[in-house]
mmCIF file of C-alpha atoms and ligand atoms in Angstrom:
data_model
loop_
_atom_site.group_PDB
_atom_site.id
_atom_site.type_symbol
_atom_site.label_atom_id
_atom_site.label_comp_id
_atom_site.label_asym_id
_atom_site.label_seq_id
_atom_site.Cartn_x
_atom_site.Cartn_y
_atom_site.Cartn_z
ATOM 1 C CA MET A 1 19.395 -14.618 51.666
ATOM 2 C CA LYS A 2 20.074 -12.206 48.680
ATOM 3 C CA THR A 3 20.104 -14.429 45.359
ATOM 4 C CA THR A 4 20.767 -12.917 41.890
ATOM 5 C CA SER A 5 20.993 -15.527 38.542
ATOM 6 C CA GLY A 6 23.941 -15.346 36.266
ATOM 7 C CA LYS A 7 25.108 -17.706 33.262
ATOM 8 C CA ILE A 8 27.076 -20.590 34.041
ATOM 9 C CA SER A 9 29.603 -21.838 31.565
ATOM 10 C CA ASN A 10 31.233 -25.271 32.427
ATOM 11 C CA ILE A 11 29.973 -25.825 36.060
ATOM 12 C CA GLN A 12 27.993 -28.736 36.546
ATOM 13 C CA ASN A 13 27.795 -29.272 40.063
ATOM 14 C CA SER A 14 27.074 -26.641 43.282
ATOM 15 C CA ILE A 15 29.990 -24.761 44.035
ATOM 16 C CA LEU A 16 30.715 -22.576 47.437
ATOM 17 C CA GLY A 17 33.289 -20.007 47.522
ATOM 18 C CA LYS A 18 34.489 -16.658 48.829
ATOM 19 C CA ILE A 19 34.905 -13.744 46.378
ATOM 20 C CA LYS A 20 38.164 -12.072 46.140
ATOM 21 C CA LEU A 21 38.168 -8.477 44.274
ATOM 22 C CA ILE A 22 42.094 -8.334 42.508
ATOM 23 C CA GLY A 23 41.985 -4.868 40.884
ATOM 24 C CA GLU A 24 38.746 -5.244 38.127
ATOM 25 C CA LYS A 25 38.747 -9.073 38.390
ATOM 26 C CA ILE A 26 36.136 -10.400 40.363
ATOM 27 C CA ILE A 27 37.613 -13.872 41.371
ATOM 28 C CA LEU A 28 35.445 -16.673 43.222
ATOM 29 C CA LEU A 29 37.692 -18.925 45.616
ATOM 30 C CA ILE A 30 36.549 -22.807 46.119
ATOM 31 C CA PRO A 31 38.128 -24.178 48.879
ATOM 32 C CA GLN A 32 39.417 -28.179 47.943
ATOM 33 C CA LYS A 33 41.873 -29.980 49.800
ATOM 34 C CA ASN A 34 45.110 -28.990 52.163
ATOM 35 C CA ASN A 35 43.906 -25.263 52.416
ATOM 36 C CA VAL A 36 44.260 -25.032 48.130
ATOM 37 C CA TYR A 37 41.921 -22.942 46.426
ATOM 38 C CA SER A 38 40.561 -23.228 42.336
ATOM 39 C CA LYS A 39 39.136 -19.998 41.065
ATOM 40 C CA ILE A 40 36.506 -19.299 38.375
ATOM 41 C CA GLN A 41 35.960 -15.455 37.335
ATOM 42 C CA ILE A 42 32.947 -13.682 37.275
ATOM 43 C CA ILE A 43 32.283 -11.338 34.576
ATOM 44 C CA SER A 44 29.884 -9.037 33.018
ATOM 45 C CA ASN A 45 27.394 -10.550 30.603
ATOM 46 C CA ASN A 46 28.849 -7.942 27.947
ATOM 47 C CA ASN A 47 32.227 -9.644 27.782
ATOM 48 C CA LYS A 48 32.302 -12.432 25.310
ATOM 49 C CA ILE A 49 33.396 -15.834 26.334
ATOM 50 C CA THR A 50 36.221 -16.937 24.061
ATOM 51 C CA ASN A 51 37.452 -20.794 25.391
ATOM 52 C CA SER A 52 35.984 -23.618 27.241
ATOM 53 C CA LYS A 53 36.780 -22.091 31.043
ATOM 54 C CA LYS A 54 34.348 -22.149 33.962
ATOM 55 C CA ILE A 55 33.018 -18.725 33.860
ATOM 56 C CA ILE A 56 30.071 -17.113 35.602
ATOM 57 C CA GLN A 57 28.300 -14.025 33.841
ATOM 58 C CA VAL A 58 26.119 -11.789 35.418
ATOM 59 C CA VAL A 59 24.084 -8.443 34.796
ATOM 60 C CA ASP A 60 25.508 -6.655 37.815
ATOM 61 C CA THR A 61 29.371 -7.697 39.143
ATOM 62 C CA SER A 62 28.479 -4.548 41.334
ATOM 63 C CA ILE A 63 26.881 -6.562 43.480
ATOM 64 C CA PHE A 64 30.110 -8.820 44.500
ATOM 65 C CA LYS A 65 32.467 -7.544 47.463
ATOM 66 C CA SER A 66 35.507 -9.227 48.603
ATOM 67 C CA GLY A 67 34.537 -11.407 51.565
ATOM 68 C CA ASP A 68 30.818 -12.443 49.773
ATOM 69 C CA ILE A 69 30.471 -15.867 50.512
ATOM 70 C CA ILE A 70 28.321 -17.200 47.539
ATOM 71 C CA GLN A 71 26.592 -20.734 46.195
ATOM 72 C CA VAL A 72 26.280 -21.285 42.943
ATOM 73 C CA GLU A 73 23.955 -23.799 41.121
ATOM 74 C CA PRO A 74 24.437 -25.125 37.610
ATOM 75 C CA SER A 75 21.150 -23.681 36.779
ATOM 76 C CA GLY A 76 22.691 -20.348 37.751
ATOM 77 C CA LYS A 77 20.963 -19.285 40.733
ATOM 78 C CA ILE A 78 23.646 -17.780 42.788
ATOM 79 C CA THR A 79 22.919 -16.993 46.851
ATOM 80 C CA PHE A 80 24.639 -15.091 48.411
ATOM 81 C CA LEU A 81 25.362 -16.977 52.432
ATOM 82 C CA TYR A 82 27.616 -14.432 53.856
ATOM 83 C CA GLU A 83 27.773 -10.597 52.917
ATOM 84 C CA CYS A 84 30.918 -9.027 54.702
ATOM 85 C CA ASN A 85 28.927 -5.302 54.767
ATOM 86 C CA SER A 86 26.005 -7.388 56.279
ATOM 87 C CA ASP A 87 24.999 -7.197 60.221
ATOM 88 C CA SER A 88 22.650 -9.554 59.634
ATOM 89 C CA ASN A 89 24.260 -12.684 58.438
ATOM 90 C CA LEU A 90 22.715 -16.235 59.091
ATOM 91 C CA ILE A 91 23.011 -19.922 59.256
ATOM 92 C CA PHE A 92 20.688 -21.839 57.567
ATOM 93 C CA ILE A 93 20.669 -25.350 59.899
ATOM 94 C CA THR A 94 17.910 -26.751 58.910
ATOM 95 C CA ASN A 95 14.399 -26.917 56.665
ATOM 96 C CA LEU A 96 12.991 -29.148 59.456
ATOM 97 C CA CYS A 97 10.344 -27.779 62.172
ATOM 98 C CA ASN A 98 8.380 -29.540 65.038
ATOM 99 C CA CYS A 99 5.506 -26.687 64.606
ATOM 100 C CA SER A 100 3.999 -25.548 61.241
ATOM 101 C CA CYS A 101 3.191 -21.763 62.254
ATOM 102 C CA ILE A 102 0.336 -20.228 60.656
ATOM 103 C CA MET A 103 2.773 -17.188 59.780
ATOM 104 C CA CYS A 104 5.777 -18.837 58.843
ATOM 105 C CA PRO A 105 7.626 -17.474 56.000
ATOM 106 C CA GLN A 106 10.105 -20.921 55.656
ATOM 107 C CA TYR A 107 6.887 -23.485 54.884
ATOM 108 C CA GLU A 108 9.600 -26.316 52.998
ATOM 109 C CA GLN A 109 9.521 -29.807 54.999
ATOM 110 C CA ASN A 110 11.512 -31.306 52.915
ATOM 111 C CA LYS A 111 14.790 -32.986 54.759
ATOM 112 C CA GLU A 112 17.860 -31.502 52.845
ATOM 113 C CA ASN A 113 21.025 -31.756 54.938
ATOM 114 C CA PHE A 114 22.950 -28.350 55.267
ATOM 115 C CA TYR A 115 25.510 -29.403 57.498
ATOM 116 C CA GLU A 116 28.487 -30.027 54.875
ATOM 117 C CA ARG A 117 27.736 -26.766 53.415
ATOM 118 C CA ASN A 118 27.320 -24.646 56.833
ATOM 119 C CA GLU A 119 30.833 -26.350 58.316
ATOM 120 C CA LYS A 120 32.525 -25.062 54.952
ATOM 121 C CA LEU A 121 30.578 -21.839 55.111
ATOM 122 C CA ILE A 122 31.765 -21.013 58.945
ATOM 123 C CA SER A 123 35.092 -21.816 57.801
ATOM 124 C CA MET A 124 35.464 -18.836 55.084
ATOM 125 C CA ILE A 125 33.207 -16.700 57.533
ATOM 126 C CA ASP A 126 35.646 -13.188 58.500
ATOM 127 C CA SER A 127 36.963 -13.943 62.305
ATOM 128 C CA LYS A 128 36.273 -10.117 62.795
ATOM 129 C CA THR A 129 32.110 -10.991 62.049
ATOM 130 C CA GLU A 130 30.197 -9.504 64.596
ATOM 131 C CA PHE A 131 26.726 -11.348 64.584
ATOM 132 C CA LEU A 132 25.849 -14.317 62.870
ATOM 133 C CA ALA A 133 21.893 -16.113 63.792
ATOM 134 C CA PHE A 134 21.339 -19.802 63.612
ATOM 135 C CA THR A 135 18.036 -20.258 62.046
ATOM 136 C CA GLY A 136 15.991 -22.786 60.290
ATOM 137 C CA GLY A 137 13.350 -24.684 60.360
ATOM 138 C CA GLU A 138 13.910 -25.754 64.069
ATOM 139 C CA PRO A 139 18.023 -25.423 64.570
ATOM 140 C CA THR A 140 17.565 -27.601 67.598
ATOM 141 C CA LEU A 141 16.021 -30.474 65.859
ATOM 142 C CA ILE A 142 18.971 -31.790 64.381
ATOM 143 C CA ARG A 143 21.184 -32.140 68.348
ATOM 144 C CA ASP A 144 24.244 -33.550 66.677
ATOM 145 C CA GLU A 145 25.072 -31.219 63.656
ATOM 146 C CA PHE A 146 23.933 -28.367 65.714
ATOM 147 C CA LEU A 147 25.816 -28.913 68.746
ATOM 148 C CA ALA A 148 28.728 -29.518 66.354
ATOM 149 C CA LEU A 149 28.374 -26.358 64.316
ATOM 150 C CA LEU A 150 28.211 -24.321 67.398
ATOM 151 C CA ASN A 151 31.616 -25.958 68.398
ATOM 152 C CA LEU A 152 33.099 -24.942 65.389
ATOM 153 C CA CYS A 153 31.644 -21.543 65.576
ATOM 154 C CA LYS A 154 33.703 -21.440 69.217
ATOM 155 C CA SER A 155 36.948 -22.592 67.397
ATOM 156 C CA LYS A 156 37.190 -20.344 64.241
ATOM 157 C CA LEU A 157 34.806 -17.265 64.759
ATOM 158 C CA LYS A 158 36.056 -16.503 68.668
ATOM 159 C CA LYS A 159 34.738 -13.189 68.470
ATOM 160 C CA THR A 160 30.936 -13.900 66.847
ATOM 161 C CA LYS A 161 28.195 -13.569 68.627
ATOM 162 C CA ILE A 162 26.045 -16.742 67.764
ATOM 163 C CA GLU A 163 21.939 -15.746 67.752
ATOM 164 C CA ILE A 164 20.045 -18.926 68.412
ATOM 165 C CA LEU A 165 16.438 -18.416 66.643
ATOM 166 C CA THR A 166 14.384 -21.584 68.359
ATOM 167 C CA ASN A 167 10.763 -22.358 69.625
ATOM 168 C CA GLY A 168 12.248 -23.503 72.748
ATOM 169 C CA ILE A 169 10.660 -26.840 72.507
ATOM 170 C CA LEU A 170 13.466 -28.739 72.607
ATOM 171 C CA LEU A 171 14.794 -26.601 75.170
ATOM 172 C CA SER A 172 12.732 -28.380 77.495
ATOM 173 C CA ASP A 173 15.074 -31.349 77.668
ATOM 174 C CA ILE A 174 17.758 -29.861 80.394
ATOM 175 C CA GLU A 175 20.181 -32.528 79.343
ATOM 176 C CA TYR A 176 20.190 -30.727 75.892
ATOM 177 C CA VAL A 177 20.600 -27.561 77.818
ATOM 178 C CA LYS A 178 23.227 -28.762 79.312
ATOM 179 C CA GLU A 179 24.898 -30.077 76.627
ATOM 180 C CA ILE A 180 24.837 -26.828 74.889
ATOM 181 C CA MET A 181 26.042 -25.297 78.049
ATOM 182 C CA LEU A 182 29.051 -27.978 77.767
ATOM 183 C CA ILE A 183 30.163 -26.314 74.646
ATOM 184 C CA ASN A 184 30.734 -23.066 76.657
ATOM 185 C CA HIS A 185 30.272 -20.819 74.080
ATOM 186 C CA PRO A 186 30.766 -16.954 75.436
ATOM 187 C CA GLU A 187 28.578 -15.232 73.077
ATOM 188 C CA LEU A 188 25.062 -16.719 72.694
ATOM 189 C CA SER A 189 21.728 -15.735 72.712
ATOM 190 C CA PHE A 190 18.187 -17.280 72.506
ATOM 191 C CA HIS A 191 15.557 -15.827 70.666
ATOM 192 C CA ILE A 192 12.189 -17.505 71.597
ATOM 193 C CA PRO A 193 8.706 -16.881 70.198
ATOM 194 C CA LEU A 194 5.691 -16.548 72.685
ATOM 195 C CA TYR A 195 2.258 -15.494 71.075
ATOM 196 C CA SER A 196 0.343 -15.362 73.945
ATOM 197 C CA ASP A 197 -0.644 -15.764 77.466
ATOM 198 C CA ILE A 198 -3.059 -18.492 76.651
ATOM 199 C CA SER A 199 -1.691 -21.544 75.774
ATOM 200 C CA SER A 200 -4.503 -22.853 73.570
ATOM 201 C CA ILE A 201 -3.852 -19.506 71.497
ATOM 202 C CA HIS A 202 -0.295 -20.020 71.280
ATOM 203 C CA ASN A 203 -0.597 -23.425 70.408
ATOM 204 C CA GLU A 204 -3.178 -23.012 67.369
ATOM 205 C CA ILE A 205 -0.570 -20.374 65.852
ATOM 206 C CA VAL A 206 2.132 -22.569 66.045
ATOM 207 C CA GLY A 207 0.610 -25.366 65.226
ATOM 208 C CA SER A 208 1.789 -27.591 67.566
ATOM 209 C CA GLU A 209 0.966 -28.450 71.669
ATOM 210 C CA GLY A 210 4.193 -26.113 72.212
ATOM 211 C CA PHE A 211 3.338 -23.924 75.199
ATOM 212 C CA TYR A 212 4.286 -25.312 78.312
ATOM 213 C CA LYS A 213 7.469 -27.004 76.876
ATOM 214 C CA THR A 214 8.528 -23.420 75.241
ATOM 215 C CA ILE A 215 8.154 -22.049 78.716
ATOM 216 C CA LYS A 216 10.342 -24.592 80.501
ATOM 217 C CA GLY A 217 12.758 -23.837 77.609
ATOM 218 C CA PHE A 218 12.736 -20.253 79.003
ATOM 219 C CA TYR A 219 12.995 -21.369 82.614
ATOM 220 C CA ASN A 220 15.913 -24.317 81.448
ATOM 221 C CA LEU A 221 18.117 -21.256 79.798
ATOM 222 C CA ALA A 222 17.424 -18.857 82.802
ATOM 223 C CA LYS A 223 19.057 -21.514 85.031
ATOM 224 C CA PHE A 224 21.958 -20.722 83.515
ATOM 225 C CA GLN A 225 21.695 -17.319 83.228
ATOM 226 C CA GLN A 226 21.466 -16.868 79.420
ATOM 227 C CA ILE A 227 20.723 -14.531 77.513
ATOM 228 C CA ILE A 228 17.150 -14.707 76.086
ATOM 229 C CA GLU A 229 15.080 -12.154 73.712
ATOM 230 C CA LEU A 230 11.298 -13.086 73.785
ATOM 231 C CA ARG A 231 9.458 -12.835 70.497
ATOM 232 C CA ILE A 232 5.908 -11.457 69.406
ATOM 233 C CA VAL A 233 5.164 -11.763 66.209
ATOM 234 C CA ILE A 234 1.414 -9.675 66.055
ATOM 235 C CA HIS A 235 -1.314 -10.408 63.922
ATOM 236 C CA LYS A 236 -4.864 -10.395 63.806
ATOM 237 C CA GLN A 237 -5.365 -13.568 66.346
ATOM 238 C CA ASN A 238 -3.276 -12.478 69.051
ATOM 239 C CA PHE A 239 -2.909 -8.616 69.123
ATOM 240 C CA GLU A 240 -5.972 -7.878 71.239
ATOM 241 C CA ARG A 241 -4.388 -9.587 74.258
ATOM 242 C CA LEU A 242 -0.735 -8.193 73.865
ATOM 243 C CA PRO A 243 -1.220 -6.171 77.332
ATOM 244 C CA GLN A 244 -2.418 -9.664 79.342
ATOM 245 C CA LEU A 245 0.998 -11.483 77.376
ATOM 246 C CA ALA A 246 3.194 -8.264 78.780
ATOM 247 C CA GLU A 247 1.948 -8.821 82.015
ATOM 248 C CA PHE A 248 2.546 -12.620 81.668
ATOM 249 C CA ILE A 249 5.925 -11.671 80.553
ATOM 250 C CA TYR A 250 6.192 -9.456 83.407
ATOM 251 C CA ARG A 251 4.960 -12.254 86.587
ATOM 252 C CA ASN A 252 6.457 -15.362 84.868
ATOM 253 C CA LEU A 253 9.679 -15.103 82.467
ATOM 254 C CA PRO A 254 11.163 -11.498 83.947
ATOM 255 C CA PHE A 255 14.451 -13.135 83.640
ATOM 256 C CA VAL A 256 14.126 -12.487 79.707
ATOM 257 C CA SER A 257 16.670 -9.850 78.512
ATOM 258 C CA HIS A 258 14.677 -8.075 75.864
ATOM 259 C CA ILE A 259 11.200 -8.433 74.198
ATOM 260 C CA ALA A 260 10.544 -7.834 70.846
ATOM 261 C CA LEU A 261 7.168 -6.406 69.590
ATOM 262 C CA MET A 262 7.487 -7.862 65.764
ATOM 263 C CA GLY A 263 5.668 -6.697 62.685
ATOM 264 C CA MET A 264 4.158 -9.204 60.462
ATOM 265 C CA GLU A 265 6.159 -10.386 57.059
ATOM 266 C CA TYR A 266 4.230 -11.811 54.497
ATOM 267 C CA GLN A 267 5.497 -14.587 52.632
ATOM 268 C CA GLY A 268 5.386 -18.454 52.915
ATOM 269 C CA ASN A 269 2.353 -19.731 54.690
ATOM 270 C CA ALA A 270 1.958 -16.142 55.922
ATOM 271 C CA MET A 271 0.340 -15.154 52.445
ATOM 272 C CA ASN A 272 -1.530 -18.811 52.531
ATOM 273 C CA ASN A 273 -3.126 -17.635 55.684
ATOM 274 C CA PHE A 274 -3.362 -14.037 54.714
ATOM 275 C CA ASP A 275 -7.376 -13.415 55.482
ATOM 276 C CA SER A 276 -6.723 -14.741 58.974
ATOM 277 C CA LEU A 277 -3.712 -13.058 60.009
ATOM 278 C CA TRP A 278 -3.761 -9.675 58.261
ATOM 279 C CA ILE A 279 -4.464 -6.404 60.116
ATOM 280 C CA ASP A 280 -3.268 -3.037 59.488
ATOM 281 C CA PRO A 281 -1.170 -2.175 62.191
ATOM 282 C CA TYR A 282 -2.770 1.326 62.440
ATOM 283 C CA ASP A 283 -5.375 0.015 63.972
ATOM 284 C CA TYR A 284 -3.120 -1.844 66.820
ATOM 285 C CA ASN A 285 -1.722 1.453 67.510
ATOM 286 C CA GLN A 286 -3.674 1.748 70.928
ATOM 287 C CA ILE A 287 -3.104 -1.774 72.333
ATOM 288 C CA LEU A 288 0.264 -1.423 71.091
ATOM 289 C CA LYS A 289 0.436 1.970 73.497
ATOM 290 C CA GLU A 290 -1.207 0.049 76.164
ATOM 291 C CA THR A 291 1.356 -2.614 76.115
ATOM 292 C CA ALA A 292 4.514 -0.523 75.799
ATOM 293 C CA LEU A 293 3.155 1.368 79.051
ATOM 294 C CA ILE A 294 2.793 -2.064 80.760
ATOM 295 C CA LEU A 295 6.674 -2.652 79.678
ATOM 296 C CA ASN A 296 8.261 0.635 80.442
ATOM 297 C CA GLN A 297 6.331 0.887 83.657
ATOM 298 C CA ARG A 298 7.978 -2.379 84.842
ATOM 299 C CA PHE A 299 11.400 -1.440 83.433
ATOM 300 C CA MET A 300 11.428 -4.445 80.952
ATOM 301 C CA ASN A 301 13.599 -3.990 77.616
ATOM 302 C CA PHE A 302 11.391 -3.681 74.620
ATOM 303 C CA SER A 303 11.605 -2.535 70.895
ATOM 304 C CA ILE A 304 8.942 -2.443 68.112
ATOM 305 C CA PHE A 305 10.927 -4.334 65.236
ATOM 306 C CA ASN A 306 9.715 -4.079 61.259
ATOM 307 C CA HIS A 307 7.252 -1.143 61.764
ATOM 308 C CA GLN A 308 6.589 2.053 59.598
ATOM 309 C CA LEU A 309 7.311 4.972 61.980
ATOM 310 C CA CYS A 310 4.301 6.989 59.854
ATOM 311 C CA VAL A 311 2.082 4.136 61.390
ATOM 312 C CA LEU A 312 2.998 4.288 64.347
ATOM 313 C CA ASP A 313 1.906 6.597 67.286
ATOM 314 C CA LYS A 314 4.422 8.788 67.630
ATOM 315 C CA SER A 315 4.867 8.331 71.301
ATOM 316 C CA LEU A 316 6.215 4.178 70.056
ATOM 317 C CA TRP A 317 8.857 5.948 67.693
ATOM 318 C CA LYS A 318 11.694 5.554 70.259
ATOM 319 C CA PHE A 319 11.178 2.088 70.865
ATOM 320 C CA SER A 320 10.594 1.692 67.069
ATOM 321 C CA ARG A 321 14.058 -0.001 65.558
ATOM 322 C CA LYS A 322 15.760 -0.889 62.033
ATOM 323 C CA SER A 323 15.403 -4.470 62.187
ATOM 324 C CA ILE A 324 14.616 -5.820 58.687
ATOM 325 C CA SER A 325 17.628 -7.673 56.993
ATOM 326 C CA SER A 326 19.271 -4.905 54.820
ATOM 327 C CA TRP A 327 19.009 -7.522 51.685
ATOM 328 C CA LYS A 328 15.387 -7.623 52.152
ATOM 329 C CA ASN A 329 14.462 -4.015 53.338
ATOM 330 C CA ILE A 330 13.126 -1.511 51.209
ATOM 331 C CA ASN A 331 11.311 1.870 51.202
ATOM 332 C CA ILE A 332 8.051 2.801 48.573
ATOM 333 C CA LYS A 333 7.982 5.308 46.331
ATOM 334 C CA GLU A 334 5.695 7.654 49.043
ATOM 335 C CA CYS A 335 8.764 7.378 51.614
ATOM 336 C CA ASN A 336 11.120 9.306 48.556
ATOM 337 C CA ARG A 337 8.979 12.716 50.299
ATOM 338 C CA CYS A 338 9.767 11.859 53.792
ATOM 339 C CA ASN A 339 12.395 13.012 56.120
ATOM 340 C CA GLN A 340 12.434 9.671 58.282
ATOM 341 C CA LYS A 341 13.565 7.286 55.864
ATOM 342 C CA ASP A 342 16.810 6.838 57.668
ATOM 343 C CA ASN A 343 15.097 6.132 61.306
ATOM 344 C CA CYS A 344 11.815 3.637 59.798
ATOM 345 C CA GLY A 345 11.418 0.268 59.687
ATOM 346 C CA GLY A 346 10.676 0.325 56.457
ATOM 347 C CA PHE A 347 9.030 -2.230 54.845
ATOM 348 C CA PHE A 348 9.934 -6.323 53.759
ATOM 349 C CA SER A 349 10.420 -6.484 50.184
ATOM 350 C CA THR A 350 8.803 -10.288 50.392
ATOM 351 C CA SER A 351 5.508 -8.859 51.510
ATOM 352 C CA LYS A 352 4.693 -7.953 48.106
ATOM 353 C CA SER A 353 2.120 -4.880 48.665
ATOM 354 C CA HIS A 354 0.741 -5.865 51.687
ATOM 355 C CA TYR A 355 1.291 -2.866 53.562
ATOM 356 C CA SER A 356 -0.834 -0.330 56.198
ATOM 357 C CA SER A 357 -2.945 1.957 54.367
ATOM 358 C CA HIS A 358 -1.873 4.585 56.282
ATOM 359 C CA ILE A 359 1.638 5.427 54.862
ATOM 360 C CA ASN A 360 1.889 9.065 55.349
ATOM 361 C CA PRO A 361 5.307 10.745 54.125
ATOM 362 C CA ILE A 362 6.547 13.131 57.373
ATOM 363 C CA THR A 363 7.349 16.156 55.994
ATOM 364 C CA GLU A 364 7.239 18.108 59.757
ATOM 365 C CA LEU A 365 11.140 20.341 59.669
ATOM 366 C CA LYS A 366 12.076 18.503 62.725
ATOM 367 C CA VAL A 367 11.048 15.802 64.348
ATOM 368 C CA SER A 368 11.513 14.839 68.215
ATOM 369 C CA LYS A 369 11.760 11.173 68.719
HETATM 370 S S1 LIG B 1 6.815 8.012 54.548
HETATM 371 FE FE1 LIG B 1 7.953 5.530 54.560
HETATM 372 S S2 LIG B 1 10.166 6.447 55.243
HETATM 373 FE FE2 LIG B 1 8.523 7.660 55.880
HETATM 374 S S3 LIG B 1 8.065 6.849 58.196
HETATM 375 FE FE3 LIG B 1 6.261 5.875 56.441
HETATM 376 S S4 LIG B 1 7.253 4.260 55.741
HETATM 377 FE FE4 LIG B 1 8.783 5.395 56.747
#
C-alpha cells in the first residue's frame, strides 16, 4: 500500500477517513455515528499552524485525490488503504498465515485484528469500484470475519469483483467452501498458488504440508464452478520443472480459468532467502518458452506477470502483462530510452536493485508484439 508521512497536530489516536477536495482545500472526513462526519484539514508543510485545531501537514499535498481512504497514525505515518484511481486496491484481512513461504513478502506473524478497520473501510469505498482483492496473510484463516466481510462487500459493493488471494489449504474443507457459496456473491474469483508438480518441492517452498490440501481446495471450488487463477511464482527452487508443472495442470486442473507465471518480488522473507531464490529471469527464458508452448498448444489461458520485456524472449511478449500494482511499479533510468516503456511489466520498487543484468532499452523503430 502507498504510504507517506506527515506532521500530525493534536491527534492522539489512529484515524481512518476519506479524502474530499473542496476547491483548494483537502479535507479528511472521518465517519462518526449516525452518518455524521468529523473533519480534519490536510495542509502543506509550508503553512503555519496558528491555532490548536487538529491538523495534518505533508510535504506533497498533490498525492491526495477525492475518494482516497487513508489511515493516519499519531506517529505521522499515512497509509493509503484505498486509492480511487487504482485498479489494484486490496483489503488486508489478517497477517496470520498457515504457511511460511520462503519468498513471502509479508512475514509478520503478530495477530492483529483488522476486522473493525476493514468494516469501516468497505463502507467508505466507492460503490463503482471494479476490483478489490482480499489478501493477507491467509484471509481464510479468520473464518467468521472473512465470511462477514464478504457478506458486507455483497451488500455495499454490488458491482465490485472480489479476488480472493488464498493458499487454498482451508478450502479443502468442503463445508467451508459451501459457506462461502451460500453468500452467493456474484463476482468472486480465487487466486491460488501451486509451485510444483512434486508435492515435496511445493511443500518445501510453502513451509507446510499443504500440497494435497491445496489440490483438494482447487477441486472443491471447481465443484461450484468458481473462477480460479493458478499462480506460479518463479524462482531458483522451481524454475526447472515449469514444463512438467504446466503438463500437470493440464492433466489434473484443466478447469482453472487462468495461469499466472509470475516474476519474484524481493521483499520480506524473499530477501532473507535471497541466495536460495535468485535466478536472473533471462536465464530461464528457454524454460519459460517451453512452458508457454505446452500451455498454448493445449489452449490453456495463461499470462506472464512481473517481467520486463527486454529480458523476455520476443516470442513471449504477447503473453506479458503489466501486473505490478501501480503504487509499487517503477521504471529505472535505463528505461528512459526505451520505446516499450508503456507496454513493459516494469519493476517492483520494493525489490531494491535486484533486477536482471540484461535490462536493455528497446530502441527499434517498430516492434511487433
Ligand atoms: S528497458 Fe525498461 S521499459 Fe524497456 S523493456 Fe527493459 S525494463 Fe522495460
